[in-house]
């Protein structure tokens, strides 16, 4: 009901707690359009994909101030059952990586950096040791899709193209 439509506040639930996130929408690091996808519903399915929310306690600490009530226990049980029944792991096809050379901040999504001593050991950083950061899973492409893939870069904002 409280999904932001018709001037209503924007509420979401997580772990049985209901949060009024109306005043946080414009401050969401992923953009207002991302957080609004969960307006009026549970955020567990979204955090299953956007796992960076589990990288620190910051999201839950921010949400503490927005708590407005408790979700009915039966409603939370339904959400928990749906999450338990999910068999999909959006990160199951992640590429193998040589993690011995990286400082890993999170695996899913991958967020890693190359240590300074490795970067400074050579004038050119090898591609295999370049910084890795994803907000989503790496797309799985077939051989045919990879061969046909095209990237278009619009430089018109820079007066080019």
Short mmCIF file of C-alpha atoms in Angstrom, two decimals:
data_model
loop_
_atom_site.label_atom_id
_atom_site.label_comp_id
_atom_site.label_asym_id
_atom_site.label_seq_id
_atom_site.Cartn_x
_atom_site.Cartn_y
_atom_site.Cartn_z
CA UNK A 1 0.00 0.00 0.00
CA UNK A 2 2.77 2.48 0.90
CA UNK A 3 4.58 2.34 -2.43
CA UNK A 4 4.97 6.05 -3.11
CA UNK A 5 2.02 6.21 -5.50
CA UNK A 6 -0.40 9.14 -5.17
CA UNK A 7 1.79 10.92 -2.63
CA UNK A 8 1.93 8.01 -0.21
CA UNK A 9 5.13 7.31 1.72
CA UNK A 10 7.51 4.60 0.52
CA UNK A 11 7.77 1.65 2.85
CA UNK A 12 9.81 -1.53 2.51
CA UNK A 13 10.38 -4.50 4.77
CA UNK A 14 13.44 -6.53 5.63
CA UNK A 15 13.71 -9.34 8.14
CA UNK A 16 10.25 -8.62 9.52
CA UNK A 17 10.87 -4.91 10.13
CA UNK A 18 9.01 -2.25 8.14
CA UNK A 19 10.96 0.85 7.10
CA UNK A 20 9.82 4.23 5.81
CA UNK A 21 12.49 5.02 3.21
CA UNK A 22 10.70 8.02 1.69
CA UNK A 23 13.37 10.55 2.69
CA UNK A 24 16.24 8.21 1.78
CA UNK A 25 15.24 7.57 -1.84
CA UNK A 26 17.23 10.48 -3.31
CA UNK A 27 20.30 9.47 -1.25
CA UNK A 28 20.40 5.80 -2.25
CA UNK A 29 23.92 5.14 -3.65
CA UNK A 30 22.51 2.94 -6.42
CA UNK A 31 20.13 5.67 -7.57
CA UNK A 32 16.51 6.35 -6.80
CA UNK A 33 15.28 4.23 -9.72
CA UNK A 34 16.92 1.14 -8.22
CA UNK A 35 15.52 1.44 -4.72
CA UNK A 36 12.07 2.31 -6.07
CA UNK A 37 11.87 -1.16 -7.66
CA UNK A 38 11.24 -2.47 -4.14
CA UNK A 39 8.73 0.22 -3.13
CA UNK A 40 5.93 -1.24 -1.04
CA UNK A 41 7.49 -4.71 -0.81
CA UNK A 42 10.15 -6.84 0.83
CA UNK A 43 13.75 -6.12 -0.14
CA UNK A 44 15.08 -9.65 0.43
CA UNK A 45 14.69 -10.66 -3.26
CA UNK A 46 16.55 -7.54 -4.37
CA UNK A 47 19.40 -8.00 -1.90
CA UNK A 48 19.74 -11.57 -3.17
CA UNK A 49 21.01 -9.98 -6.40
CA UNK A 50 22.52 -6.75 -5.05
CA UNK A 51 24.71 -8.44 -2.45
CA UNK A 52 26.88 -5.40 -1.84
CA UNK A 53 24.34 -4.57 0.87
CA UNK A 54 25.93 -7.37 2.93
CA UNK A 55 29.51 -6.09 2.55
CA UNK A 56 29.20 -3.97 5.70
CA UNK A 57 26.70 -3.15 8.41
CA UNK A 58 26.10 0.34 6.96
CA UNK A 59 22.79 -0.45 5.18
CA UNK A 60 21.25 -1.91 8.33
CA UNK A 61 22.60 0.90 10.51
CA UNK A 62 21.06 3.48 8.16
CA UNK A 63 17.78 1.57 8.13
CA UNK A 64 17.54 1.49 11.95
CA UNK A 65 16.49 5.15 11.95
CA UNK A 66 13.78 4.45 9.36
CA UNK A 67 12.02 1.61 11.19
CA UNK A 68 8.29 2.26 11.60
CA UNK A 69 6.95 -1.12 12.68
CA UNK A 70 6.91 -4.89 12.38
CA UNK A 71 5.65 -6.97 9.49
CA UNK A 72 3.03 -9.55 10.45
CA UNK A 73 4.85 -12.78 11.31
CA UNK A 74 2.80 -14.77 8.76
CA UNK A 75 3.79 -12.30 6.02
CA UNK A 76 7.48 -12.60 6.90
CA UNK A 77 7.16 -16.40 6.93
CA UNK A 78 5.89 -16.24 3.32
CA UNK A 79 8.88 -14.10 2.30
CA UNK A 80 11.32 -16.44 4.08
CA UNK A 81 9.76 -19.49 2.38
CA UNK A 82 9.99 -17.85 -1.04
CA UNK A 83 13.65 -17.01 -0.46
CA UNK A 84 14.40 -20.56 0.77
CA UNK A 85 12.76 -22.04 -2.34
CA UNK A 86 14.94 -19.99 -4.69
CA UNK A 87 17.43 -22.22 -6.38
CA UNK A 88 18.94 -19.56 -8.57
CA UNK A 89 22.31 -18.14 -7.71
CA UNK A 90 22.89 -15.13 -9.94
CA UNK A 91 26.64 -15.51 -9.40
CA UNK A 92 27.01 -19.23 -10.19
CA UNK A 93 28.63 -18.58 -13.59
CA UNK A 94 31.20 -16.08 -12.41
CA UNK A 95 34.55 -16.49 -14.17
CA UNK A 96 37.48 -18.14 -12.41
CA UNK A 97 39.92 -15.55 -11.11
CA UNK A 98 43.48 -15.62 -9.86
CA UNK A 99 42.54 -14.31 -6.43
CA UNK A 100 46.05 -14.78 -5.03
CA UNK A 101 47.11 -11.45 -6.52
CA UNK A 102 44.16 -9.33 -5.36
CA UNK A 103 42.93 -7.70 -2.22
CA UNK A 104 39.36 -9.03 -2.20
CA UNK A 105 36.69 -6.76 -0.74
CA UNK A 106 33.76 -8.99 -1.77
CA UNK A 107 33.27 -12.08 -3.94
CA UNK A 108 29.68 -11.60 -5.02
CA UNK A 109 29.70 -9.18 -6.67
CA UNK A 110 33.45 -9.18 -7.19
CA UNK A 111 35.19 -6.12 -5.83
CA UNK A 112 38.96 -6.43 -5.70
CA UNK A 113 42.10 -4.39 -6.18
CA UNK A 114 45.67 -5.12 -7.07
CA UNK A 115 48.18 -4.49 -4.24
CA UNK A 116 50.46 -1.45 -4.63
CA UNK A 117 53.64 -3.54 -4.73
CA UNK A 118 52.33 -5.53 -7.71
CA UNK A 119 51.20 -2.38 -9.53
CA UNK A 120 54.58 -0.72 -9.07
CA UNK A 121 56.61 -3.76 -10.13
CA UNK A 122 55.96 -3.10 -13.81
CA UNK A 123 55.35 0.02 -15.90
CA UNK A 124 52.26 -1.53 -17.50
CA UNK A 125 49.74 -3.34 -15.33
CA UNK A 126 48.93 -6.74 -16.83
CA UNK A 127 45.27 -7.03 -17.81
CA UNK A 128 44.86 -10.06 -15.56
CA UNK A 129 45.81 -7.94 -12.55
CA UNK A 130 43.65 -4.94 -13.26
CA UNK A 131 41.12 -3.70 -10.70
CA UNK A 132 37.86 -5.70 -10.69
CA UNK A 133 34.52 -4.30 -9.61
CA UNK A 134 31.04 -5.43 -10.50
CA UNK A 135 27.65 -4.41 -9.20
CA UNK A 136 26.02 -7.38 -10.87
CA UNK A 137 27.00 -10.82 -11.97
CA UNK A 138 29.25 -11.08 -15.02
CA UNK A 139 27.02 -11.76 -18.03
CA UNK A 140 27.33 -15.25 -19.44
CA UNK A 141 27.66 -15.03 -23.23
CA UNK A 142 27.74 -17.82 -25.75
CA UNK A 143 30.59 -17.99 -28.27
CA UNK A 144 28.22 -16.64 -30.93
CA UNK A 145 27.15 -13.72 -28.72
CA UNK A 146 30.79 -12.86 -27.99
CA UNK A 147 31.67 -12.85 -31.69
CA UNK A 148 28.73 -10.63 -32.57
CA UNK A 149 29.05 -8.29 -29.59
CA UNK A 150 29.40 -4.63 -30.46
CA UNK A 151 30.00 -1.70 -28.16
CA UNK A 152 28.88 1.76 -29.14
CA UNK A 153 30.37 4.72 -27.31
CA UNK A 154 28.62 8.07 -27.61
CA UNK A 155 31.15 10.89 -27.32
CA UNK A 156 28.76 13.62 -28.49
CA UNK A 157 28.73 15.17 -25.02
CA UNK A 158 32.45 15.86 -25.56
CA UNK A 159 31.86 17.41 -28.99
CA UNK A 160 33.02 14.27 -30.80
CA UNK A 161 31.18 11.67 -32.79
#
